Coordinates of C-alpha atoms in Angstrom, one line a residue:
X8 CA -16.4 16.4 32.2
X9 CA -17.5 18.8 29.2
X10 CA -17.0 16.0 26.9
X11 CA -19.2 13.3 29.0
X12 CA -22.1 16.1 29.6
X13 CA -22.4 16.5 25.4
X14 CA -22.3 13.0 25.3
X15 CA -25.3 12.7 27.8
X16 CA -27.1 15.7 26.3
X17 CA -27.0 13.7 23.0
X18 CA -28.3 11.0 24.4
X19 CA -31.1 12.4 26.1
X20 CA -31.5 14.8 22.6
X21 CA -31.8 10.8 20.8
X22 CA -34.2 9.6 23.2
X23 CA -36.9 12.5 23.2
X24 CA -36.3 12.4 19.1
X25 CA -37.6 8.5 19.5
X26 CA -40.4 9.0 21.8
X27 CA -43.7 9.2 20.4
X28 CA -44.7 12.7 23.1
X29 CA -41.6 14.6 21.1
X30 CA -42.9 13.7 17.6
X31 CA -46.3 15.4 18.9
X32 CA -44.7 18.4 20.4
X33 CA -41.3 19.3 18.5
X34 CA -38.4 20.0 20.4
X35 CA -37.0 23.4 20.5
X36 CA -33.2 22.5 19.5
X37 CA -32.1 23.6 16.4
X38 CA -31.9 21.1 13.9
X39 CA -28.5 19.8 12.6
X40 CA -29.7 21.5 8.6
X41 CA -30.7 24.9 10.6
X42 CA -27.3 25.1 11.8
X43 CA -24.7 24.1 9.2
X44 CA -26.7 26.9 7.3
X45 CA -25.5 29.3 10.3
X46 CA -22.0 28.6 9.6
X47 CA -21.3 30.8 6.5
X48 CA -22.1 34.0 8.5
X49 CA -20.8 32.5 12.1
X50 CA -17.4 34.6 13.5
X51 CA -15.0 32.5 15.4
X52 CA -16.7 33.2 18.9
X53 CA -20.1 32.2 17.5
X54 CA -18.7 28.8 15.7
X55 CA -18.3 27.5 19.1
X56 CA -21.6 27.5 20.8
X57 CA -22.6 26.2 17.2
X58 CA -19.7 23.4 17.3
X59 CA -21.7 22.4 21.0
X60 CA -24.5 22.1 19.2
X61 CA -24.1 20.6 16.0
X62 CA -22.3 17.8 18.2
X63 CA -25.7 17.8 20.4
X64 CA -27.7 16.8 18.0
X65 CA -26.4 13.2 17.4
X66 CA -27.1 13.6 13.4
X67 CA -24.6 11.0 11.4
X68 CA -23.4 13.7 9.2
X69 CA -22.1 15.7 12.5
X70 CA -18.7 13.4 12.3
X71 CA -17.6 14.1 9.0
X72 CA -18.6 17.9 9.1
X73 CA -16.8 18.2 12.2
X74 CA -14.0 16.1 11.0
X75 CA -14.0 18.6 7.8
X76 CA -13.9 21.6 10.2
X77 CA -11.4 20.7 12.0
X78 CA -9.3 19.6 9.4
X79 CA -9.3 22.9 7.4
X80 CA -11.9 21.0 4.7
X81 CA -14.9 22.9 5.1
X82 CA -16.0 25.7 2.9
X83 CA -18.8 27.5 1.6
X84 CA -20.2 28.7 -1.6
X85 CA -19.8 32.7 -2.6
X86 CA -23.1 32.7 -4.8
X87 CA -25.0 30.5 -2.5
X88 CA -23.7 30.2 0.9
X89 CA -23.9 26.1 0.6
X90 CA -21.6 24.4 3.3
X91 CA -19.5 22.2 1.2
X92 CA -16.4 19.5 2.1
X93 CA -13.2 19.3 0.0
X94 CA -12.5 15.6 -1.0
X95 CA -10.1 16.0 -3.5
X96 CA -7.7 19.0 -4.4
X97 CA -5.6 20.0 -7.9
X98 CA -3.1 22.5 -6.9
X99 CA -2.2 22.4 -10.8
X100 CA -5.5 23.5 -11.7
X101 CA -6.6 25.2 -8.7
X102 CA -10.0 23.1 -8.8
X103 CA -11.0 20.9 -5.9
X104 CA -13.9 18.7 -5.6
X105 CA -16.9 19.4 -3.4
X106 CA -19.3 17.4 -1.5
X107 CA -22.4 19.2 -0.5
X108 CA -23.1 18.4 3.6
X109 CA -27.0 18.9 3.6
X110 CA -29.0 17.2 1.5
X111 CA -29.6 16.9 -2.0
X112 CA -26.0 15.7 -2.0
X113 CA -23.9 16.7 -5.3
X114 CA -20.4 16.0 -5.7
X115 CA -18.9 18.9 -8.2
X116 CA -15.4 19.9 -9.4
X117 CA -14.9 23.9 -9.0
X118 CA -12.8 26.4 -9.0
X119 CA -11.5 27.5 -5.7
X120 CA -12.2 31.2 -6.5
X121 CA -16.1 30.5 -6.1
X122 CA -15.8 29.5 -2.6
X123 CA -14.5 30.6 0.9
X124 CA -13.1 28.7 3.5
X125 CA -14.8 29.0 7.4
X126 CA -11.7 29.6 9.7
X127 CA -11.2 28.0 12.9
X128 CA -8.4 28.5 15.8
X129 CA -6.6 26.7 17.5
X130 CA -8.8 26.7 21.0
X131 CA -12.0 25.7 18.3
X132 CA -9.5 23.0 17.1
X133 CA -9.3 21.6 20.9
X134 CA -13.1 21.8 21.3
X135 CA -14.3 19.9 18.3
X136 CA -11.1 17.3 18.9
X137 CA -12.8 16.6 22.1
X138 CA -16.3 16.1 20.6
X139 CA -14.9 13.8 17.7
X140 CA -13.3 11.3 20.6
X141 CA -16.7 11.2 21.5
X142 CA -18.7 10.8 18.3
X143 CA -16.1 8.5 17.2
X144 CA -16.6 6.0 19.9
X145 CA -20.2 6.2 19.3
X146 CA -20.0 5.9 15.4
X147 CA -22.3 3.2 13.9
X148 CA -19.1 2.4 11.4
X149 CA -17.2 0.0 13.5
X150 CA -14.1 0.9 11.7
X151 CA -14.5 4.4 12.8
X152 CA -15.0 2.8 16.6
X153 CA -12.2 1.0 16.3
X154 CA -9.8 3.4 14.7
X155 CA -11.2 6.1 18.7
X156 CA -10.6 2.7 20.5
X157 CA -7.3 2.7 18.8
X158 CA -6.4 6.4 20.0
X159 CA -7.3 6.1 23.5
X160 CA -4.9 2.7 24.1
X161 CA -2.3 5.1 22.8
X162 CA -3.1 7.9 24.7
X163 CA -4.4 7.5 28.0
X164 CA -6.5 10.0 29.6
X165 CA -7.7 9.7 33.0
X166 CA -10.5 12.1 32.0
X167 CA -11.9 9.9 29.5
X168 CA -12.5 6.9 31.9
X169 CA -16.8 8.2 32.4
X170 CA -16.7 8.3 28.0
X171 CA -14.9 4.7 27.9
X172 CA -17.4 2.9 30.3
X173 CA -20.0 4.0 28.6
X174 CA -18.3 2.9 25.3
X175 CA -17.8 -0.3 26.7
X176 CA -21.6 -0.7 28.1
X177 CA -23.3 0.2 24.3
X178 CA -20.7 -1.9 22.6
X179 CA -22.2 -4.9 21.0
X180 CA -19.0 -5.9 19.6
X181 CA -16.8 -8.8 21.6
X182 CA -14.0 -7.8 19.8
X183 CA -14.1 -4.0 20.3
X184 CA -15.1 -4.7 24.0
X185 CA -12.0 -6.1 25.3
X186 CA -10.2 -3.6 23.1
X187 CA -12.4 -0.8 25.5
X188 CA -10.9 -3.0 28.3
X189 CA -7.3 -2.4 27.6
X190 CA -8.2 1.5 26.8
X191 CA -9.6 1.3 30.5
X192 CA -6.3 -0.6 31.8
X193 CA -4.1 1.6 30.2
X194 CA -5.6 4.2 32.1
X195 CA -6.1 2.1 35.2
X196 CA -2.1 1.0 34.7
X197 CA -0.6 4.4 35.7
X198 CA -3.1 6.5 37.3
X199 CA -5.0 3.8 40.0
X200 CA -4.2 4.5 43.7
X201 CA -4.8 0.8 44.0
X202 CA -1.7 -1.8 43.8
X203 CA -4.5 -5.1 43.0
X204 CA -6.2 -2.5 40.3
X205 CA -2.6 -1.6 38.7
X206 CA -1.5 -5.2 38.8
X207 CA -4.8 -6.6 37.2
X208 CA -4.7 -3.8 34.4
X209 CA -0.9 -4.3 33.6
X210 CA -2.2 -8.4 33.2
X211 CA -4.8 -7.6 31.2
X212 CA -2.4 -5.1 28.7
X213 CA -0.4 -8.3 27.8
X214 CA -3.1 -8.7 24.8
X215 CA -2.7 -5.2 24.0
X216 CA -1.3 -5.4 20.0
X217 CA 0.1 -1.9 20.0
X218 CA 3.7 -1.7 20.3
X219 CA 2.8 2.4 22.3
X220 CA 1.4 -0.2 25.4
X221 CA 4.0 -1.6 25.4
X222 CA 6.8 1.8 25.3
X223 CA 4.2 2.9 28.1
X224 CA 4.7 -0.4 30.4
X225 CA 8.2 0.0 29.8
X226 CA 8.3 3.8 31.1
X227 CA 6.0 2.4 34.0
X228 CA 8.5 -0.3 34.8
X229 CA 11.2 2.3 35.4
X230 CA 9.1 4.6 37.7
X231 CA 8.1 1.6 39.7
X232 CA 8.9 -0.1 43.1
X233 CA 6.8 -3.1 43.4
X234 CA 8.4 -5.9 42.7
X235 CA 5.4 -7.9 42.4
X236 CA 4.4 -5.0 39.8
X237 CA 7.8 -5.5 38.2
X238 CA 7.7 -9.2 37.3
X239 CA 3.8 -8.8 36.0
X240 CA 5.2 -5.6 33.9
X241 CA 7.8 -7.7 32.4
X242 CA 5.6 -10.8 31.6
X243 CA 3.3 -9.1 29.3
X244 CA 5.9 -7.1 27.8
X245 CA 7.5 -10.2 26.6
X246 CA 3.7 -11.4 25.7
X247 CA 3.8 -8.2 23.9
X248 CA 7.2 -8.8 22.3
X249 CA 6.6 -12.2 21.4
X250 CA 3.5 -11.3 19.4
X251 CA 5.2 -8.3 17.3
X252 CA 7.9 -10.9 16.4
X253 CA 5.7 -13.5 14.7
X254 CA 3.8 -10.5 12.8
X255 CA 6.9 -9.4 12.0
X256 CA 7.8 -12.8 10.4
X257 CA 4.6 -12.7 8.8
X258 CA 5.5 -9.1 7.1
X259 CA 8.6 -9.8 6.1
X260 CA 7.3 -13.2 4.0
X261 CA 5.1 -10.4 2.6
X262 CA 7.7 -7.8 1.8
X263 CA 9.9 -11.4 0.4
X264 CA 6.8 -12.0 -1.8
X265 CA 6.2 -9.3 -3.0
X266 CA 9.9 -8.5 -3.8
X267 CA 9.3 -11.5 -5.4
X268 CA 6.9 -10.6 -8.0
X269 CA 9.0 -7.4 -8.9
X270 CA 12.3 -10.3 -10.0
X271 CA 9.3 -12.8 -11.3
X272 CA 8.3 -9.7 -13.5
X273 CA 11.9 -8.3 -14.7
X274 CA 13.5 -11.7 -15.0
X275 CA 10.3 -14.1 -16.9
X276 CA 11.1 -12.4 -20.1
X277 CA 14.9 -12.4 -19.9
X278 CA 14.3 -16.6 -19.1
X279 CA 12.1 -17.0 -22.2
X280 CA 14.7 -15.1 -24.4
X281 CA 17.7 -17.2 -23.2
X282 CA 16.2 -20.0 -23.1
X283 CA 15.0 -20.2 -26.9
X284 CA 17.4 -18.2 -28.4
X285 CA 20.9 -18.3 -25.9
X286 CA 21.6 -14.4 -26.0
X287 CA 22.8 -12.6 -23.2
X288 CA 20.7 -9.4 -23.0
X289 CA 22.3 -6.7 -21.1
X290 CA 19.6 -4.2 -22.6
X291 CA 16.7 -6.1 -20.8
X292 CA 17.1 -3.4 -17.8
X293 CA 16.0 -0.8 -20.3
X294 CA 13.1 -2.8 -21.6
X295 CA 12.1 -2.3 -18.0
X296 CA 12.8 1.1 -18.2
X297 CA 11.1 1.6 -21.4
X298 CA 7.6 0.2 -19.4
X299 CA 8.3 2.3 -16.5
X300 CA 8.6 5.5 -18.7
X301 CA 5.4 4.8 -20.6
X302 CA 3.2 4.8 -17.4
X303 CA 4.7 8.4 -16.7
X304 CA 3.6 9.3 -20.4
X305 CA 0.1 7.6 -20.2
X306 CA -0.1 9.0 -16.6
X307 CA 1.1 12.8 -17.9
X308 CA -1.9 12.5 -20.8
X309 CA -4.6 11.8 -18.3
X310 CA -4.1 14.1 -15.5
X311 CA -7.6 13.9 -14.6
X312 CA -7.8 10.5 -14.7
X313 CA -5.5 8.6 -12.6
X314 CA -7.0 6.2 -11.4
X315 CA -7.5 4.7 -14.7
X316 CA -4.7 5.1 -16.5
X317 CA -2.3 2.3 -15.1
X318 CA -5.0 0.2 -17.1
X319 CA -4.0 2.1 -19.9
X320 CA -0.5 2.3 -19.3
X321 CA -0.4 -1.9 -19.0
X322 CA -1.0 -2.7 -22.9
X323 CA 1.2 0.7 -23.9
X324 CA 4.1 -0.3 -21.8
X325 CA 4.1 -4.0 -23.1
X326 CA 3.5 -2.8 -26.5
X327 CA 6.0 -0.2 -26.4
X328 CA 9.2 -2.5 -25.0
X329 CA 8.2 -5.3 -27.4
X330 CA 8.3 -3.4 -30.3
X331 CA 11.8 -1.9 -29.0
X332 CA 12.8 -5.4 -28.6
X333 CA 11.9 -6.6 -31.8
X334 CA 13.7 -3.5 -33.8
X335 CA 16.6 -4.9 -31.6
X336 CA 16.4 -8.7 -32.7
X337 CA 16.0 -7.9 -35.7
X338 CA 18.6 -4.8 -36.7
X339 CA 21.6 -6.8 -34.3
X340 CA 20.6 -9.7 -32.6
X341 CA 20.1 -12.3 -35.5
X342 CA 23.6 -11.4 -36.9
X343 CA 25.4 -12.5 -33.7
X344 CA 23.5 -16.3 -33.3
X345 CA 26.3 -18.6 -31.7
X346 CA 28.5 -15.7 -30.8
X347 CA 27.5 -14.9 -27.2
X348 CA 29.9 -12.8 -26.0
X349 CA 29.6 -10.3 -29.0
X350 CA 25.9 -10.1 -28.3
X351 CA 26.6 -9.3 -24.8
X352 CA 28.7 -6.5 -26.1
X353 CA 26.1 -5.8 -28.3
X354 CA 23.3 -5.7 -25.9
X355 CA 25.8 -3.6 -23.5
X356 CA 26.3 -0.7 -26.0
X357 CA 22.4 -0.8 -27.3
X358 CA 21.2 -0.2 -23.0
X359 CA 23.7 2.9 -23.2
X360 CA 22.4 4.1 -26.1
X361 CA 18.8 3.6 -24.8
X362 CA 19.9 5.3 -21.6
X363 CA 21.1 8.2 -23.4
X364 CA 17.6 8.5 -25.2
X365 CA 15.8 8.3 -22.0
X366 CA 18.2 11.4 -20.8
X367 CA 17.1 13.2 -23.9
X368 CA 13.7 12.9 -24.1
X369 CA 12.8 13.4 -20.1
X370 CA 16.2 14.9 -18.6
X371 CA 18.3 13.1 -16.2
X372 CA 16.0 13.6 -13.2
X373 CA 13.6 11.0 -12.1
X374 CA 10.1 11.4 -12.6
X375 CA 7.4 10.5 -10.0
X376 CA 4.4 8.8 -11.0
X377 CA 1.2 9.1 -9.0
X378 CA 0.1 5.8 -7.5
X379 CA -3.7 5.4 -8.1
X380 CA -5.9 6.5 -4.5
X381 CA -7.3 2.7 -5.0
X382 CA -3.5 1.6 -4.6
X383 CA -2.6 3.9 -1.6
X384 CA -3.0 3.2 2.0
X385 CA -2.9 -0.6 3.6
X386 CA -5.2 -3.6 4.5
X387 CA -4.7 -2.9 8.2
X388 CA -5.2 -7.3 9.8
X389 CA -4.5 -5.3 13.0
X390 CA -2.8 -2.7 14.8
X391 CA 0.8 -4.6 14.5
X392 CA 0.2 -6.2 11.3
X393 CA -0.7 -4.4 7.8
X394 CA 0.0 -5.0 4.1
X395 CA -0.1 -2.3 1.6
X396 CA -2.7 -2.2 -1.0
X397 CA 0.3 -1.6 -4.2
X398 CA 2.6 -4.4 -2.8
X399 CA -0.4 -6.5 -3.4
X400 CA -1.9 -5.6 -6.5
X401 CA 1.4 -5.9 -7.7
X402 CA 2.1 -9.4 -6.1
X403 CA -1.3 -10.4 -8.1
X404 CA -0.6 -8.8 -10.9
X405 CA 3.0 -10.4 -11.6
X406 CA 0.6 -14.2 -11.2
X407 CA -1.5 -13.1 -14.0
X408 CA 1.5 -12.7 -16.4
X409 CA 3.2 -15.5 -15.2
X410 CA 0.2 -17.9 -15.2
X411 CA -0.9 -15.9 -18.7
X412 CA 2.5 -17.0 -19.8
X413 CA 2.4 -20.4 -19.0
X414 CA -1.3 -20.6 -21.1
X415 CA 0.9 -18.8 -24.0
X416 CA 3.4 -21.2 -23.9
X417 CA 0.9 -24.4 -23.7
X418 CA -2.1 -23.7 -25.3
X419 CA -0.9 -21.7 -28.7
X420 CA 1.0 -23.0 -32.0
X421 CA 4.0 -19.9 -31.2
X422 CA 4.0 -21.2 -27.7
X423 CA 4.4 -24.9 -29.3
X424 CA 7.0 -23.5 -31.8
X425 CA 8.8 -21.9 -29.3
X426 CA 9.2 -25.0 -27.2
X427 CA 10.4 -26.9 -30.2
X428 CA 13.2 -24.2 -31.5
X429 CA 14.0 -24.7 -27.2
X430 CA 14.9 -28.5 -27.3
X431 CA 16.3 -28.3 -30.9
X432 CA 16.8 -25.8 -33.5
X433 CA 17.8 -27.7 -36.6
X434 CA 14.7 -30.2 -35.7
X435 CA 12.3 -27.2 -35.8
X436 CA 13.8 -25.7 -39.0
X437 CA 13.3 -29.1 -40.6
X438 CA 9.7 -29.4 -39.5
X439 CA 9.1 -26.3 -41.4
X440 CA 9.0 -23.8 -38.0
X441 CA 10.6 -20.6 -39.0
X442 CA 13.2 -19.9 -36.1
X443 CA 14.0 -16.6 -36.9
X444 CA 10.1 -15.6 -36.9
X445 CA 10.3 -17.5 -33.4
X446 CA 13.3 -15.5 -32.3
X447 CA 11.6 -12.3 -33.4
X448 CA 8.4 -13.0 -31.4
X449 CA 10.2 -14.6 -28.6
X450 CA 12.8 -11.6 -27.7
X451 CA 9.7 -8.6 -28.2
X452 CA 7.8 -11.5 -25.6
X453 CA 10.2 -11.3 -23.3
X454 CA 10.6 -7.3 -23.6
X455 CA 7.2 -6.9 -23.6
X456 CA 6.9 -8.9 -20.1
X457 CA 9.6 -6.5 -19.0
X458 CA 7.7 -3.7 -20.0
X459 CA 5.1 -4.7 -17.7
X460 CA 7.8 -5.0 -14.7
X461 CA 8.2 -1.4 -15.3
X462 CA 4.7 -0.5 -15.3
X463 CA 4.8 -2.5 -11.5
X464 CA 8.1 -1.1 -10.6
X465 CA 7.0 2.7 -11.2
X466 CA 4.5 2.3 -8.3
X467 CA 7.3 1.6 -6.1
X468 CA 10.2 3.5 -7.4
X469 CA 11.0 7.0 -9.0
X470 CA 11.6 6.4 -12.9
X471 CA 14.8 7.5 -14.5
X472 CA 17.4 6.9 -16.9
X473 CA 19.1 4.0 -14.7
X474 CA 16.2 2.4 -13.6
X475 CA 17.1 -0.8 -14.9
X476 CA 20.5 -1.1 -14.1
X477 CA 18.6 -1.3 -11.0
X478 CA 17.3 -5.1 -11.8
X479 CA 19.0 -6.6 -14.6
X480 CA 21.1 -8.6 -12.4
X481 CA 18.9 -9.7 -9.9
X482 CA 17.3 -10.8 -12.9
X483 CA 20.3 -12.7 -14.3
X484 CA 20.7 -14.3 -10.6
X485 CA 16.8 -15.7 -10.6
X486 CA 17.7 -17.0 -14.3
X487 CA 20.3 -18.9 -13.3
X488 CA 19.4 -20.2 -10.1
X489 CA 16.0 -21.4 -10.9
X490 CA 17.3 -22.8 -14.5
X491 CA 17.7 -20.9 -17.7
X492 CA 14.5 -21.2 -20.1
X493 CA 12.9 -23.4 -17.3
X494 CA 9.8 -20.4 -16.5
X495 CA 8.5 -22.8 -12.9
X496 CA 12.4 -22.8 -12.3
X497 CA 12.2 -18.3 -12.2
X498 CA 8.6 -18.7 -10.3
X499 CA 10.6 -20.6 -7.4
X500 CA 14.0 -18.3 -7.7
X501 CA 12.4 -15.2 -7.8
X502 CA 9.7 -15.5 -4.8
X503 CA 12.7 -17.3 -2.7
X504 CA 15.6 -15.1 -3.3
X505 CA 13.0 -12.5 -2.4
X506 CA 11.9 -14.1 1.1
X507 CA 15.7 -15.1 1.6
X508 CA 16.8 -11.3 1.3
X509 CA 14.3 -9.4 3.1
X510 CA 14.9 -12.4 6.3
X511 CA 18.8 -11.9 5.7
X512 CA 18.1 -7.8 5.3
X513 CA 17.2 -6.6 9.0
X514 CA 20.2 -8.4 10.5
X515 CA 23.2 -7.9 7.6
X516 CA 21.9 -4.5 5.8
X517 CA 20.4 -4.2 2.5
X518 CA 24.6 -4.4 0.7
X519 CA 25.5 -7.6 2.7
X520 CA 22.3 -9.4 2.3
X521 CA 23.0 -8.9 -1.8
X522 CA 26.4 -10.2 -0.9
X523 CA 25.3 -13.5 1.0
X524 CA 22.8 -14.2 -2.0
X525 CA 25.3 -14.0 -4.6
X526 CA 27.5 -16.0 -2.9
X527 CA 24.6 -18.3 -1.9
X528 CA 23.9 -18.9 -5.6
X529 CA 27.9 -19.1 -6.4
X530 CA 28.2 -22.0 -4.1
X531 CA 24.8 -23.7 -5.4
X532 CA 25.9 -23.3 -9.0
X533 CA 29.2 -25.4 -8.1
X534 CA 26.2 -28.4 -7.0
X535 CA 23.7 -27.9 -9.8
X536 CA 25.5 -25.9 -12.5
X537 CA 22.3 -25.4 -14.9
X538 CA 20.4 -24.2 -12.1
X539 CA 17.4 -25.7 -9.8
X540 CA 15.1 -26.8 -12.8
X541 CA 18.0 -27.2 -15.6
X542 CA 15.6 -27.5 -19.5
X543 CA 16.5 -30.7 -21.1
X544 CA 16.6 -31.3 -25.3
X545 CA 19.3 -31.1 -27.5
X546 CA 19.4 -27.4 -27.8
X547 CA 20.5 -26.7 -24.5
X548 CA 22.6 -29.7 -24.5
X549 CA 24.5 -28.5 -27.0

C-alpha cells in the first residue's frame, strides 16, 4: 500500500509540475537538488522522511541516487559536502572514482580519505528497495523496465498487484506488456481464490521464459488438488521445458564455437609449421604460454589502464612468441630437418625448459589477469538465453587471424614462397626461394599466431607455467583431423570438435567426452589417414 500511495503522490507531484497554474504558483515540495544537499548532515531517522521524498519527486536522477544509497555507493565530500556516487574503486590505491549527482556533473578520481560515506540500516535498505520496484517499473530506460518486470515474475508479491496494473496500463511496449501479464499470473497462480482465474493464469505462464515460473508451477503442482489444474500445470511446464531445451542447444553451439576459436587459435600456427617444414613441435604449448604471460606483463604495466591494454598486449604477445620461435628454428630446429622423431625430442626438452623459465620469472602460481569491463558481463537475447561478451570477442577475434592468415598466405611473395617450399622443397630451392629463410619466418608465424591464442586464452583461464600443456594436443588432434598444412582443413576441425564436445560434454563428463573424440578421430584416421582436407604436392607426398 505505502509503495502504491508514493507512486500516486508522484504522479500527481508530475502532473501539477506540467500544468501551466503550478508554473505560475510554485509548489511547496522540496526540490530533488534541495534535498540531496540535506543528505550530508541527515542522521539515519531523518534519511527516511528524505528517502519518501526524494522518491516523490519523480526526478530521473532519483533511481540511480537511490540505487547508490542503497547499495553502500553514495558518499559525500569532506571539504564541500557534494553528494557524489562511486563508479569504480582501486583497493590497491585506495582511489575510487566519483560521479557528482547534481548538476554540473564531473567525473573525478580521489582519494577515499577526502570523502565520507552516508550510512544506511537495514530497515532504510527495506524502504528504498520498495521505492526502486517502483521507479523501476516506471523508468523511461526500457532495459531498466524490463530487468523490475524480470524481478516481479520471480518473485511474486500479492502486494504488488495495484503497482503491476498500473505498469501494465502506462506501458507502451507489446513486448513488456505481456511480460506485466505473466508478473500478474504469477501472482494470480497461487494467491486467487478463484479456480477459472488460477487456471487461466497457469495458461498464460506457459510463455513465461524464466526457468523460477517454472520451479514455482512445479511447487504449485504438488500443493494442488484439481485435477483439471494438474493437467494445465503440467502442459505449460513442458511448454516451459521444451523452450529451455532448444535455447539450450542454441548455447551449447555457442559454447562449441567459441571452444572453437580457442583450438582455431592454438592449433593455425602448429598447421602452418608442419605443414611447410614437417616438425613435430611439442614446445608450441609454451608459445601459447609465452602470449598468455605477456598480457599479464602488459596488463601489470598499465594498471590504470585496462581496458586498453589487451590492444597492447595483442602485437607484444605475437611479437614476443615469434621471436622465441625463431631463436628456436634457428639454434635447433634446422639441424634436425628429416629426423622427426629427434625434433620431437628436441621440442619436448625445449617446453620443459621454457616451463622452468616461466616458474622462475613469475613463481609456480597462476596469475589472474583482469578481463577488460567492455569484456565482462553478457548480451542477455532473453531471460533463458545469454552469450558472454569475452566468448565473443574472442570467437571474432580468432576470424580475424584466421582470415588475416589466409590474406598472408595469398596475397604476399612469403605467403607464395611458403606455399611453394609446401608442395616441393628441392623445386623451391631451385627457383631461387631460400627454404631455410622460409622455415625461419614460417615457424616464428606459427608461434606468433600461438602467441595470440594466449593473449585469448588468458581471458578465460588463469596463466601459469602449464598452461599449454593444457592445449597442445587438442591442437595436434584439429591438425590431424582437418589435414596437416591444409589451414580451411583446421577452420572445419577446430569449430567441429568444439560443437561435438560441448554436445557430447553434458551427458559423458568433460574426461569421457575427450575420450569419445580421440577415439572418434582414431577411427576416422583409419578412413582418411591424411586427415579431412589431406595438402597435395610432392612435398607431402614424399
Amino acid at each position: 500500500m505505502r509503495i502504491l500511495l508514493a507512486f500516486i503522490f508522484a504522479l500527481s507531484c508530475q502532473w501539477v509540475i506540467a500544468s501551466p497554474t503550478a508554473l505560475d504558483n510554485p509548489s511547496p515540495q522540496a526540490s530533488f537538488s534541495s534535498l540531496v544537499q540535506q543528505l550530508p548532515a541527515a542522521s539515519i531517522k531523518e534519511l527516511s522522511p528524505l528517502v519518501d521524498q526524494l522518491a516523490a519527486t519523480n526526478d530521473p536522477k532519483a533511481l540511480t541516487l537511490l540505487e547508490a544509497l542503497k547499495d553502500g555507493q553514495l558518499y559525500y565530500t569532506k571539504d564541500n559536502k557534494t553528494v557524489v556516487r562511486i563508479i569504480e574503486e582501486n583497493k590497491a590505491t585506495k582511489e575510487v572514482t566519483t560521479e557528482t549527482i547534481l548538476e554540473p556533473l564531473t567525473t573525478q578520481t580521489i582519494n577515499t580519505k577526502t570523502i565520507k560515506k552516508i550510512r544506511v540500516n537495514n530497515a532504510l535498505r527495506g524502504q528504498i528497495g520498495d521505492y526502486l520496484s517502483a521507479l523501476k517499473l516506471f523508468a523511461e530506460d526500457e532495459t531498466v523496465r524490463q530487468a523490475a518486470i524480470a524481478d516481479f515474475i520471480t518473485q511474486p508479491d500479492p502486494e504488488q498487484v495495484g503497482l503491476l496494473q498500473q505498469a501494465q496500463a502506462n506501458e507502451q511496449n507489446e513486448q513488456l506488456k505481456a511480460q506485466l501479464s505473466i508478473a500478474l499470473a504469477s501472482i494470480d497462480a497461487h494467491n486467487s481464490a478463484l479456480p477459472e482465474n488460477q487456471l487461466a493464469a497457469v495458461t498464460l505462464l506457459a510463455e513465461s521464459q524464466h526457468m523460477e515460473t517454472f520451479y514455482w508451477l512445479e511447487r504449485l503442482q504438488e500443493k494442488t488438488t484439481n485435477p483439471e489444474l494438474k493437467q494445465a500445470i503440467s502442459t505449460s511446464m513442458d511448454s516451459i521445458q521444451s523452450r529451455r531445451d532448444r535455447y539450450k542447444m542454441v548455447e551449447n553451439t555457442f559454447f562449441g564455437l567459441s571452444m572453437g576459436s580457442v583450438l582455431l587459435l592454438a592449433a593455425i600456427g602448429l598447421a602452418i609449421t608442419f605443414g611447410v617444414m614437417g616438425v613435430i613441435n611439442m614446445a608450441h604449448g609454451e608459445m601459447i604460454m609465452i602470449g598468455a604471460y605477456a598480457t599479464y606483463v602488459v596488463q601489470s604495466l598499465m594498471p590504470n589502464h585496462i581496458g586498453y591494454s589487451i590492444w597492447v598486449a595483442i602485437p607484444v604477445a605475437f611479437l614476443s612468441a615469434a621471436l622465441v620461435g625463431i631463436l628456436i628454428e634457428r639454434l635447433v630446429i634446422k639441424h634436425l630437418y628429416g629426423r622427426p622423431l629427434e625434433t620431437l625430442l628436441a621440442t619436448f626438452g625445449i617446453s620443459l625448459i621454457l616451463q622452468q623459465a616461466a616458474r622462475s620469472l613469475f613463481g609456480p602460481l597462476n596469475q589472474s589477469v583482469i578481463t577488460p569491463q567492455w569484456m565482462s558481463g553478457s548480451w542477455e537475447i532473453n531471460p533463458m538465453l545469454a552469450f558472454t561478451y569475452n566468448r565473443l570477442y574472442i570467437l571474432f577475434f580468432a576470424l580475424m587471424v584466421f582470415f588475416g592468415l589466409v590474406l598472408l598466405l595469398r596475397k604476399t611473395s612469403i605467403g607464395l614462397h611458403m606455399r611453394a617450399v609446401t608442395q616441393n622443397r628441392a623445386m623451391a630451392n631451385s627457383m631461387g626461394i631460400r627454404s631455410g629463410r622460409v622455415d625461419a619466418l614460417t615457424f616464428g608465424l606459427g608461434s606468433g599466431i600461438a602467441g595470440l591464442a594466449g593473449v585469448a586464452i588468458s581471458q578465460l583461464n588463469n596463466v601459469g607455467p602449464n598452461l599449454g600443456q593444457s592445449y597442445i594436443i587438442d591442437s595436434f588432434m584439429v591438425v590431424v583431423f582437418g589435414g596437416a598444412g591444409n589451414i580451411f582443413g583446421t577452420l572445419y576441425a577446430a569449430f567441429g570438435l568444439g560443437m561435438i564436445n560441448k554436445y557430447i560434454e553434458p551427458f559423458a563428463g568433460a574426461v569421457l567426452a575427450k575420450i569419445l573424440i580421440l577415439v572418434f578421430i582414431i577411427l576416422f584416421m583409419q578412413w582418411r589417414p591424411r586427415g579431412m582436407f589431406a595438402v597435395k604436392g610432392r612435398f607431402v607426398e614424399d
